[in-house]
Amino acid sequence: MRALILLLFFSGSTLAAQLVPPSGFGKPLPHTRKGLCVALPDPYTGRLIFRSKYDGSDSARATLNPAAEQTYRAQTKAITDFERGLSLMVWRYKQSGDPATLNCMLTGLNAWASAKALTSTQTNHTGRAMRKWALATLATHWLELKFMPLARVNTHPEIEGWIALLAERVVKDWDGLAIEKTNNHSYWAAWSVMAASVAVNRRDLFAWSLKEYRRAAGQITPQGTLPNEMKRGPRALTYHHYALQPLVMIASFAQANQVDVTQENDGGLRRLAGYVLQHDKANLEWLEPYCTLIKCDSVTVVGRDAGRPWVNRRMGGNLTLLYDQ
């Protein structure tokens, strides 16, 4: 089955190629900061069953429950602290070249990998969501190390095996959903698997991510909206932003590997971006990769530049440094 999927998407010559990130992910940075060791939490190996912060909300899932949110944050603190600590160390290493920072980071990652953290098969929706968000942070930051000159992290098969296992779990978590249930969560799952596919050079994972992207693009209406995000009522625009972030990242990584998905559904990505920009000028981190895919007009560029630097750990960290060529 895997071979069949690959043949559908790639020619024989492409199959042999190493998957790569956009060029900025391997770009050396000036060493302008000091190194920093962050003690990562103990590996999280428990059930991925957490309370939703929208617990008790209606079908729109648009009303936050303060008590439920407090419980959710307490239950997921170790995972969130892992993401934040990893992202902070990777960027401190990129901006310092400090070997002690790299060693600290690898020690923490090896501990989580050895414990096979976050791979529990006992899950609920919130737990599955946490897994793919954590994978997005882990995979993007690992590939930044992998493609960074002189980092020499290719001798850590246990970490890459763990990333691959997490990606396989995420595929199983989110594959085959009915179209009416395919929303921003599926797109973030697809982005996390895309990043993992490059981190561990897995064409089958790359193909799955593209499949999910195409399902997403196919939902974009002529007006640039996503029907399943419109169901979120007063939070619909927020969730259009949130859906756009992973879709742009998938398109960026696809382009780096000679696959153009921006024309899917008659340029659906451009319509979605246009809808979001027409209604809100906040949360524009996705513009950094977007403006390398599709030429942005001068007004959009001014808005992007005014908010720099744009940072999102689940998209790779400092997107301004990653994409500003």
mmCIF file of C-alpha atoms in Angstrom:
data_model
loop_
_atom_site.group_PDB
_atom_site.id
_atom_site.type_symbol
_atom_site.label_atom_id
_atom_site.label_comp_id
_atom_site.label_asym_id
_atom_site.label_seq_id
_atom_site.Cartn_x
_atom_site.Cartn_y
_atom_site.Cartn_z
ATOM 1 C CA MET A 1 0.000 0.000 0.000
ATOM 2 C CA ARG A 2 2.799 2.424 0.895
ATOM 3 C CA ALA A 3 4.528 1.761 -2.444
ATOM 4 C CA LEU A 4 1.271 2.424 -4.295
ATOM 5 C CA ILE A 5 0.810 5.774 -2.553
ATOM 6 C CA LEU A 6 4.347 6.778 -3.414
ATOM 7 C CA LEU A 7 3.956 5.857 -7.065
ATOM 8 C CA LEU A 8 0.844 7.979 -7.313
ATOM 9 C CA PHE A 9 2.737 11.087 -6.197
ATOM 10 C CA PHE A 10 6.311 10.758 -7.340
ATOM 11 C CA SER A 11 8.395 9.655 -10.313
ATOM 12 C CA GLY A 12 11.255 7.220 -9.870
ATOM 13 C CA SER A 13 13.863 9.966 -10.058
ATOM 14 C CA THR A 14 12.106 12.049 -7.391
ATOM 15 C CA LEU A 15 11.841 9.052 -5.058
ATOM 16 C CA ALA A 16 15.611 8.937 -4.675
ATOM 17 C CA ALA A 17 15.928 12.578 -3.655
ATOM 18 C CA GLN A 18 16.475 13.651 -0.055
ATOM 19 C CA LEU A 19 13.513 15.654 1.230
ATOM 20 C CA VAL A 20 14.589 19.153 2.205
ATOM 21 C CA PRO A 21 13.116 22.139 4.045
ATOM 22 C CA PRO A 22 12.991 25.651 2.566
ATOM 23 C CA SER A 23 16.510 27.054 2.355
ATOM 24 C CA GLY A 24 16.170 29.349 5.374
ATOM 25 C CA PHE A 25 15.850 26.382 7.723
ATOM 26 C CA GLY A 26 19.478 25.478 7.074
ATOM 27 C CA LYS A 27 20.787 29.021 6.885
ATOM 28 C CA PRO A 28 23.629 29.767 9.344
ATOM 29 C CA LEU A 29 22.944 32.709 11.637
ATOM 30 C CA PRO A 30 25.381 35.187 13.184
ATOM 31 C CA HIS A 31 26.388 34.194 16.700
ATOM 32 C CA THR A 32 24.918 37.128 18.577
ATOM 33 C CA ARG A 33 23.539 35.420 21.706
ATOM 34 C CA LYS A 34 24.769 33.239 24.542
ATOM 35 C CA GLY A 35 23.924 29.568 24.853
ATOM 36 C CA LEU A 36 21.254 28.353 27.262
ATOM 37 C CA CYS A 37 20.447 24.975 28.797
ATOM 38 C CA VAL A 38 16.791 24.409 29.664
ATOM 39 C CA ALA A 39 15.965 21.355 31.771
ATOM 40 C CA LEU A 40 13.185 19.628 29.848
ATOM 41 C CA PRO A 41 10.402 18.036 31.919
ATOM 42 C CA ASP A 42 10.392 14.309 32.577
ATOM 43 C CA PRO A 43 9.122 12.442 29.511
ATOM 44 C CA TYR A 44 5.331 12.376 29.312
ATOM 45 C CA THR A 45 4.358 8.723 28.915
ATOM 46 C CA GLY A 46 0.825 8.800 30.320
ATOM 47 C CA ARG A 47 -2.509 8.574 28.573
ATOM 48 C CA LEU A 48 -3.258 11.344 26.116
ATOM 49 C CA ILE A 49 -6.673 12.012 27.625
ATOM 50 C CA PHE A 50 -7.145 15.635 28.625
ATOM 51 C CA ARG A 51 -10.060 17.913 29.399
ATOM 52 C CA SER A 52 -11.075 20.298 26.622
ATOM 53 C CA LYS A 53 -10.992 24.001 27.423
ATOM 54 C CA TYR A 54 -14.328 24.240 25.563
ATOM 55 C CA ASP A 55 -15.947 21.664 27.843
ATOM 56 C CA GLY A 56 -19.664 22.391 28.085
ATOM 57 C CA SER A 57 -19.762 24.613 25.005
ATOM 58 C CA ASP A 58 -22.379 24.135 22.292
ATOM 59 C CA SER A 59 -21.663 22.581 18.877
ATOM 60 C CA ALA A 60 -19.804 25.704 17.729
ATOM 61 C CA ARG A 61 -17.169 25.080 20.434
ATOM 62 C CA ALA A 62 -16.776 28.841 20.692
ATOM 63 C CA THR A 63 -17.146 29.442 24.450
ATOM 64 C CA LEU A 64 -14.141 28.955 26.702
ATOM 65 C CA ASN A 65 -14.771 27.279 30.052
ATOM 66 C CA PRO A 66 -12.337 28.918 32.527
ATOM 67 C CA ALA A 67 -12.341 25.990 34.949
ATOM 68 C CA ALA A 68 -11.869 23.487 32.145
ATOM 69 C CA GLU A 69 -9.090 25.592 30.634
ATOM 70 C CA GLN A 70 -7.252 25.640 33.976
ATOM 71 C CA THR A 71 -7.493 21.842 34.174
ATOM 72 C CA TYR A 72 -6.370 21.468 30.559
ATOM 73 C CA ARG A 73 -3.303 23.643 31.121
ATOM 74 C CA ALA A 74 -2.345 21.729 34.258
ATOM 75 C CA GLN A 75 -2.770 18.353 32.549
ATOM 76 C CA THR A 76 -0.714 19.352 29.494
ATOM 77 C CA LYS A 77 1.950 21.462 31.222
ATOM 78 C CA ALA A 78 4.769 18.945 30.741
ATOM 79 C CA ILE A 79 4.114 18.754 26.997
ATOM 80 C CA THR A 80 3.894 22.522 26.606
ATOM 81 C CA ASP A 81 7.065 23.025 28.664
ATOM 82 C CA PHE A 82 8.828 20.443 26.484
ATOM 83 C CA GLU A 83 7.870 22.392 23.345
ATOM 84 C CA ARG A 84 8.914 25.745 24.771
ATOM 85 C CA GLY A 85 12.184 24.485 26.182
ATOM 86 C CA LEU A 86 13.153 22.705 22.970
ATOM 87 C CA SER A 87 12.352 25.718 20.804
ATOM 88 C CA LEU A 88 14.270 28.065 23.076
ATOM 89 C CA MET A 89 17.362 25.841 23.077
ATOM 90 C CA VAL A 90 17.380 25.262 19.323
ATOM 91 C CA TRP A 91 17.270 28.980 18.648
ATOM 92 C CA ARG A 92 19.878 29.755 21.295
ATOM 93 C CA TYR A 93 22.114 27.151 19.669
ATOM 94 C CA LYS A 94 21.506 28.542 16.185
ATOM 95 C CA GLN A 95 22.424 32.007 17.414
ATOM 96 C CA SER A 96 25.404 30.977 19.548
ATOM 97 C CA GLY A 97 26.920 27.741 18.229
ATOM 98 C CA ASP A 98 27.388 26.800 21.880
ATOM 99 C CA PRO A 99 28.203 23.051 22.137
ATOM 100 C CA ALA A 100 26.951 22.889 25.734
ATOM 101 C CA THR A 101 23.511 24.026 24.568
ATOM 102 C CA LEU A 102 23.481 21.337 21.881
ATOM 103 C CA ASN A 103 24.530 18.645 24.355
ATOM 104 C CA CYS A 104 21.878 19.760 26.841
ATOM 105 C CA MET A 105 19.215 19.612 24.156
ATOM 106 C CA LEU A 106 20.277 16.192 22.880
ATOM 107 C CA THR A 107 20.278 14.800 26.408
ATOM 108 C CA GLY A 108 16.687 15.936 26.912
ATOM 109 C CA LEU A 109 15.543 14.698 23.518
ATOM 110 C CA ASN A 110 17.165 11.315 24.007
ATOM 111 C CA ALA A 111 15.340 10.931 27.318
ATOM 112 C CA TRP A 112 11.960 11.597 25.684
ATOM 113 C CA ALA A 113 12.827 9.381 22.712
ATOM 114 C CA SER A 114 14.013 6.478 24.902
ATOM 115 C CA ALA A 115 10.764 6.651 26.880
ATOM 116 C CA LYS A 116 8.727 6.788 23.658
ATOM 117 C CA ALA A 117 6.943 9.804 25.110
ATOM 118 C CA LEU A 118 3.593 10.943 23.663
ATOM 119 C CA THR A 119 2.972 7.632 21.870
ATOM 120 C CA SER A 120 0.140 6.304 24.051
ATOM 121 C CA THR A 121 -2.736 4.704 22.163
ATOM 122 C CA GLN A 122 -5.131 5.755 24.928
ATOM 123 C CA THR A 123 -6.346 9.109 23.633
ATOM 124 C CA ASN A 124 -9.219 11.508 23.287
ATOM 125 C CA HIS A 125 -9.598 14.392 20.821
ATOM 126 C CA THR A 126 -7.685 16.862 23.011
ATOM 127 C CA GLY A 127 -4.901 14.355 23.569
ATOM 128 C CA ARG A 128 -4.564 13.658 19.863
ATOM 129 C CA ALA A 129 -4.440 17.402 19.268
ATOM 130 C CA MET A 130 -1.612 17.788 21.791
ATOM 131 C CA ARG A 131 0.338 14.994 20.111
ATOM 132 C CA LYS A 132 0.317 16.608 16.674
ATOM 133 C CA TRP A 133 1.124 20.060 18.049
ATOM 134 C CA ALA A 134 4.089 18.629 19.949
ATOM 135 C CA LEU A 135 5.218 16.785 16.820
ATOM 136 C CA ALA A 136 5.081 20.030 14.821
ATOM 137 C CA THR A 137 7.455 21.695 17.296
ATOM 138 C CA LEU A 138 9.713 18.657 17.629
ATOM 139 C CA ALA A 139 10.010 17.879 13.917
ATOM 140 C CA THR A 140 10.561 21.436 12.716
ATOM 141 C CA HIS A 141 13.252 22.096 15.290
ATOM 142 C CA TRP A 142 14.972 18.767 14.711
ATOM 143 C CA LEU A 143 15.175 19.356 10.967
ATOM 144 C CA GLU A 144 16.613 22.812 11.659
ATOM 145 C CA LEU A 145 19.413 21.112 13.563
ATOM 146 C CA LYS A 146 19.767 18.415 10.934
ATOM 147 C CA PHE A 147 20.166 20.865 8.060
ATOM 148 C CA MET A 148 22.203 23.395 10.021
ATOM 149 C CA PRO A 149 25.864 23.468 9.037
ATOM 150 C CA LEU A 150 28.168 21.788 11.569
ATOM 151 C CA ALA A 151 25.411 20.661 13.973
ATOM 152 C CA ARG A 152 26.158 16.993 13.153
ATOM 153 C CA VAL A 153 23.031 15.466 14.671
ATOM 154 C CA ASN A 154 22.719 12.652 12.140
ATOM 155 C CA THR A 155 24.089 10.118 14.636
ATOM 156 C CA HIS A 156 20.921 10.003 16.752
ATOM 157 C CA PRO A 157 18.734 7.267 15.219
ATOM 158 C CA GLU A 158 16.712 6.877 18.422
ATOM 159 C CA ILE A 159 15.465 10.461 18.196
ATOM 160 C CA GLU A 160 14.600 10.105 14.522
ATOM 161 C CA GLY A 161 12.924 6.762 15.179
ATOM 162 C CA TRP A 162 10.775 8.452 17.829
ATOM 163 C CA ILE A 163 9.855 11.285 15.458
ATOM 164 C CA ALA A 164 8.844 8.729 12.827
ATOM 165 C CA LEU A 165 6.764 6.778 15.364
ATOM 166 C CA LEU A 166 4.978 9.945 16.468
ATOM 167 C CA ALA A 167 4.254 10.838 12.841
ATOM 168 C CA GLU A 168 2.803 7.372 12.228
ATOM 169 C CA ARG A 169 0.605 7.791 15.307
ATOM 170 C CA VAL A 170 -0.565 11.195 14.055
ATOM 171 C CA VAL A 171 -1.448 9.738 10.656
ATOM 172 C CA LYS A 172 -3.484 7.032 12.382
ATOM 173 C CA ASP A 173 -5.136 9.635 14.638
ATOM 174 C CA TRP A 174 -6.316 11.887 11.812
ATOM 175 C CA ASP A 175 -6.524 9.836 8.610
ATOM 176 C CA GLY A 176 -9.821 9.093 6.923
ATOM 177 C CA LEU A 177 -12.035 11.609 8.715
ATOM 178 C CA ALA A 178 -15.327 12.513 7.053
ATOM 179 C CA ILE A 179 -15.068 15.790 5.162
ATOM 180 C CA GLU A 180 -17.436 17.519 7.603
ATOM 181 C CA LYS A 181 -14.980 16.705 10.404
ATOM 182 C CA THR A 182 -11.851 17.766 8.510
ATOM 183 C CA ASN A 183 -10.863 21.144 9.932
ATOM 184 C CA ASN A 184 -7.889 23.036 11.359
ATOM 185 C CA HIS A 185 -6.912 20.058 13.516
ATOM 186 C CA SER A 186 -6.434 17.931 10.414
ATOM 187 C CA TYR A 187 -4.358 20.667 8.792
ATOM 188 C CA TRP A 188 -2.085 20.926 11.836
ATOM 189 C CA ALA A 189 -1.753 17.148 11.814
ATOM 190 C CA ALA A 190 -0.779 17.298 8.148
ATOM 191 C CA TRP A 191 1.779 20.031 8.834
ATOM 192 C CA SER A 192 3.342 18.111 11.709
ATOM 193 C CA VAL A 193 3.653 15.044 9.478
ATOM 194 C CA MET A 194 5.099 17.161 6.648
ATOM 195 C CA ALA A 195 7.805 18.490 8.977
ATOM 196 C CA ALA A 196 8.469 14.967 10.249
ATOM 197 C CA SER A 197 8.688 13.617 6.708
ATOM 198 C CA VAL A 198 11.554 16.000 5.976
ATOM 199 C CA ALA A 199 13.196 15.436 9.361
ATOM 200 C CA VAL A 200 13.376 11.657 8.816
ATOM 201 C CA ASN A 201 13.242 11.602 4.985
ATOM 202 C CA ARG A 202 10.011 9.609 4.655
ATOM 203 C CA ARG A 203 8.249 9.973 1.300
ATOM 204 C CA ASP A 204 5.161 8.103 2.490
ATOM 205 C CA LEU A 205 4.619 10.695 5.242
ATOM 206 C CA PHE A 206 5.231 13.497 2.734
ATOM 207 C CA ALA A 207 2.576 12.005 0.447
ATOM 208 C CA TRP A 208 0.040 11.744 3.278
ATOM 209 C CA SER A 209 0.533 15.394 4.165
ATOM 210 C CA LEU A 210 -0.060 16.434 0.556
ATOM 211 C CA LYS A 211 -3.217 14.325 0.459
ATOM 212 C CA GLU A 212 -4.575 16.116 3.499
ATOM 213 C CA TYR A 213 -3.579 19.505 2.083
ATOM 214 C CA ARG A 214 -5.552 18.769 -1.073
ATOM 215 C CA ARG A 215 -8.604 17.793 0.975
ATOM 216 C CA ALA A 216 -8.311 21.116 2.784
ATOM 217 C CA ALA A 217 -7.806 23.177 -0.373
ATOM 218 C CA GLY A 218 -10.802 21.479 -1.949
ATOM 219 C CA GLN A 219 -13.032 22.915 0.797
ATOM 220 C CA ILE A 220 -12.076 26.547 0.207
ATOM 221 C CA THR A 221 -15.104 28.342 -1.213
ATOM 222 C CA PRO A 222 -15.082 30.961 -3.989
ATOM 223 C CA GLN A 223 -15.317 33.557 -1.190
ATOM 224 C CA GLY A 224 -12.176 32.169 0.469
ATOM 225 C CA THR A 225 -13.876 30.645 3.490
ATOM 226 C CA LEU A 226 -13.634 27.173 5.007
ATOM 227 C CA PRO A 227 -17.111 25.798 5.812
ATOM 228 C CA ASN A 228 -15.996 23.824 8.854
ATOM 229 C CA GLU A 229 -14.313 26.897 10.353
ATOM 230 C CA MET A 230 -17.389 29.034 9.661
ATOM 231 C CA LYS A 231 -19.242 26.716 12.047
ATOM 232 C CA ARG A 232 -17.233 28.213 14.921
ATOM 233 C CA GLY A 233 -19.558 31.205 15.082
ATOM 234 C CA PRO A 234 -17.916 34.253 16.717
ATOM 235 C CA ARG A 235 -14.531 32.500 16.611
ATOM 236 C CA ALA A 236 -14.738 31.683 12.899
ATOM 237 C CA LEU A 237 -12.204 34.303 11.803
ATOM 238 C CA THR A 238 -9.745 33.207 14.497
ATOM 239 C CA TYR A 239 -9.966 29.657 13.248
ATOM 240 C CA HIS A 240 -9.501 30.723 9.633
ATOM 241 C CA HIS A 241 -6.201 32.246 10.779
ATOM 242 C CA TYR A 242 -5.383 29.067 12.625
ATOM 243 C CA ALA A 243 -6.194 26.879 9.617
ATOM 244 C CA LEU A 244 -4.142 29.042 7.278
ATOM 245 C CA GLN A 245 -0.918 28.713 9.299
ATOM 246 C CA PRO A 246 -0.320 24.974 8.712
ATOM 247 C CA LEU A 247 -1.606 25.091 5.140
ATOM 248 C CA VAL A 248 0.919 27.766 4.199
ATOM 249 C CA MET A 249 3.715 25.802 5.859
ATOM 250 C CA ILE A 250 2.791 22.637 3.963
ATOM 251 C CA ALA A 251 2.774 24.600 0.698
ATOM 252 C CA SER A 252 6.175 26.078 1.537
ATOM 253 C CA PHE A 253 7.740 22.686 2.247
ATOM 254 C CA ALA A 254 6.087 21.188 -0.830
ATOM 255 C CA GLN A 255 7.585 23.936 -2.983
ATOM 256 C CA ALA A 256 11.037 23.241 -1.526
ATOM 257 C CA ASN A 257 10.621 19.714 -2.892
ATOM 258 C CA GLN A 258 9.401 20.761 -6.363
ATOM 259 C CA VAL A 259 5.686 20.257 -5.673
ATOM 260 C CA ASP A 260 3.394 23.258 -6.278
ATOM 261 C CA VAL A 261 0.138 22.983 -4.361
ATOM 262 C CA THR A 262 -0.764 26.675 -4.451
ATOM 263 C CA GLN A 263 -2.901 26.153 -7.555
ATOM 264 C CA GLU A 264 -5.121 23.485 -5.976
ATOM 265 C CA ASN A 265 -8.832 24.361 -6.281
ATOM 266 C CA ASP A 266 -8.091 27.253 -8.650
ATOM 267 C CA GLY A 267 -5.707 28.940 -6.248
ATOM 268 C CA GLY A 268 -7.665 28.234 -3.088
ATOM 269 C CA LEU A 269 -4.796 29.207 -0.792
ATOM 270 C CA ARG A 270 -4.732 32.712 -2.265
ATOM 271 C CA ARG A 271 -8.490 33.080 -1.723
ATOM 272 C CA LEU A 272 -8.217 31.922 1.883
ATOM 273 C CA ALA A 273 -5.370 34.343 2.552
ATOM 274 C CA GLY A 274 -7.338 37.141 0.910
ATOM 275 C CA TYR A 275 -10.369 36.461 3.088
ATOM 276 C CA VAL A 276 -8.304 36.523 6.263
ATOM 277 C CA LEU A 277 -6.442 39.704 5.299
ATOM 278 C CA GLN A 278 -9.679 41.440 4.354
ATOM 279 C CA HIS A 279 -11.162 40.865 7.797
ATOM 280 C CA ASP A 280 -8.235 40.987 10.216
ATOM 281 C CA LYS A 281 -4.625 42.228 10.237
ATOM 282 C CA ALA A 282 -3.460 40.386 13.366
ATOM 283 C CA ASN A 283 -1.651 37.054 13.731
ATOM 284 C CA LEU A 284 0.214 37.446 10.465
ATOM 285 C CA GLU A 285 3.138 35.076 11.065
ATOM 286 C CA TRP A 286 1.943 32.979 8.127
ATOM 287 C CA LEU A 287 2.805 35.891 5.808
ATOM 288 C CA GLU A 288 6.523 35.134 6.112
ATOM 289 C CA PRO A 289 6.258 31.832 4.208
ATOM 290 C CA TYR A 290 3.230 32.955 2.190
ATOM 291 C CA CYS A 291 5.002 35.900 0.580
ATOM 292 C CA THR A 292 7.726 33.555 -0.661
ATOM 293 C CA LEU A 293 5.069 31.414 -2.351
ATOM 294 C CA ILE A 294 2.760 34.071 -3.770
ATOM 295 C CA LYS A 295 3.864 37.638 -4.432
ATOM 296 C CA CYS A 296 2.358 39.905 -1.799
ATOM 297 C CA ASP A 297 1.190 43.411 -2.631
ATOM 298 C CA SER A 298 2.873 46.421 -1.050
ATOM 299 C CA VAL A 299 0.171 46.943 1.594
ATOM 300 C CA THR A 300 0.472 43.340 2.760
ATOM 301 C CA VAL A 301 4.275 43.568 2.852
ATOM 302 C CA VAL A 302 4.089 46.731 4.979
ATOM 303 C CA GLY A 303 1.747 44.963 7.416
ATOM 304 C CA ARG A 304 4.035 41.944 7.592
ATOM 305 C CA ASP A 305 7.145 44.039 8.163
ATOM 306 C CA ALA A 306 5.486 46.188 10.833
ATOM 307 C CA GLY A 307 4.909 43.164 13.045
ATOM 308 C CA ARG A 308 8.343 41.594 12.691
ATOM 309 C CA PRO A 309 9.790 39.445 14.054
ATOM 310 C CA TRP A 310 7.032 36.843 13.668
ATOM 311 C CA VAL A 311 7.569 33.853 15.942
ATOM 312 C CA ASN A 312 5.606 30.609 16.258
ATOM 313 C CA ARG A 313 7.294 27.553 17.751
ATOM 314 C CA ARG A 314 4.975 25.106 15.967
ATOM 315 C CA MET A 315 5.874 26.606 12.606
ATOM 316 C CA GLY A 316 9.627 26.603 13.220
ATOM 317 C CA GLY A 317 10.342 29.438 15.637
ATOM 318 C CA ASN A 318 11.486 32.805 14.304
ATOM 319 C CA LEU A 319 9.787 32.778 10.908
ATOM 320 C CA THR A 320 11.209 36.167 9.995
ATOM 321 C CA LEU A 321 14.762 34.812 10.211
ATOM 322 C CA LEU A 322 13.763 31.597 8.447
ATOM 323 C CA TYR A 323 12.097 33.275 5.476
ATOM 324 C CA ASP A 324 13.558 36.763 5.110
ATOM 325 C CA GLN A 325 15.996 36.205 2.241
#
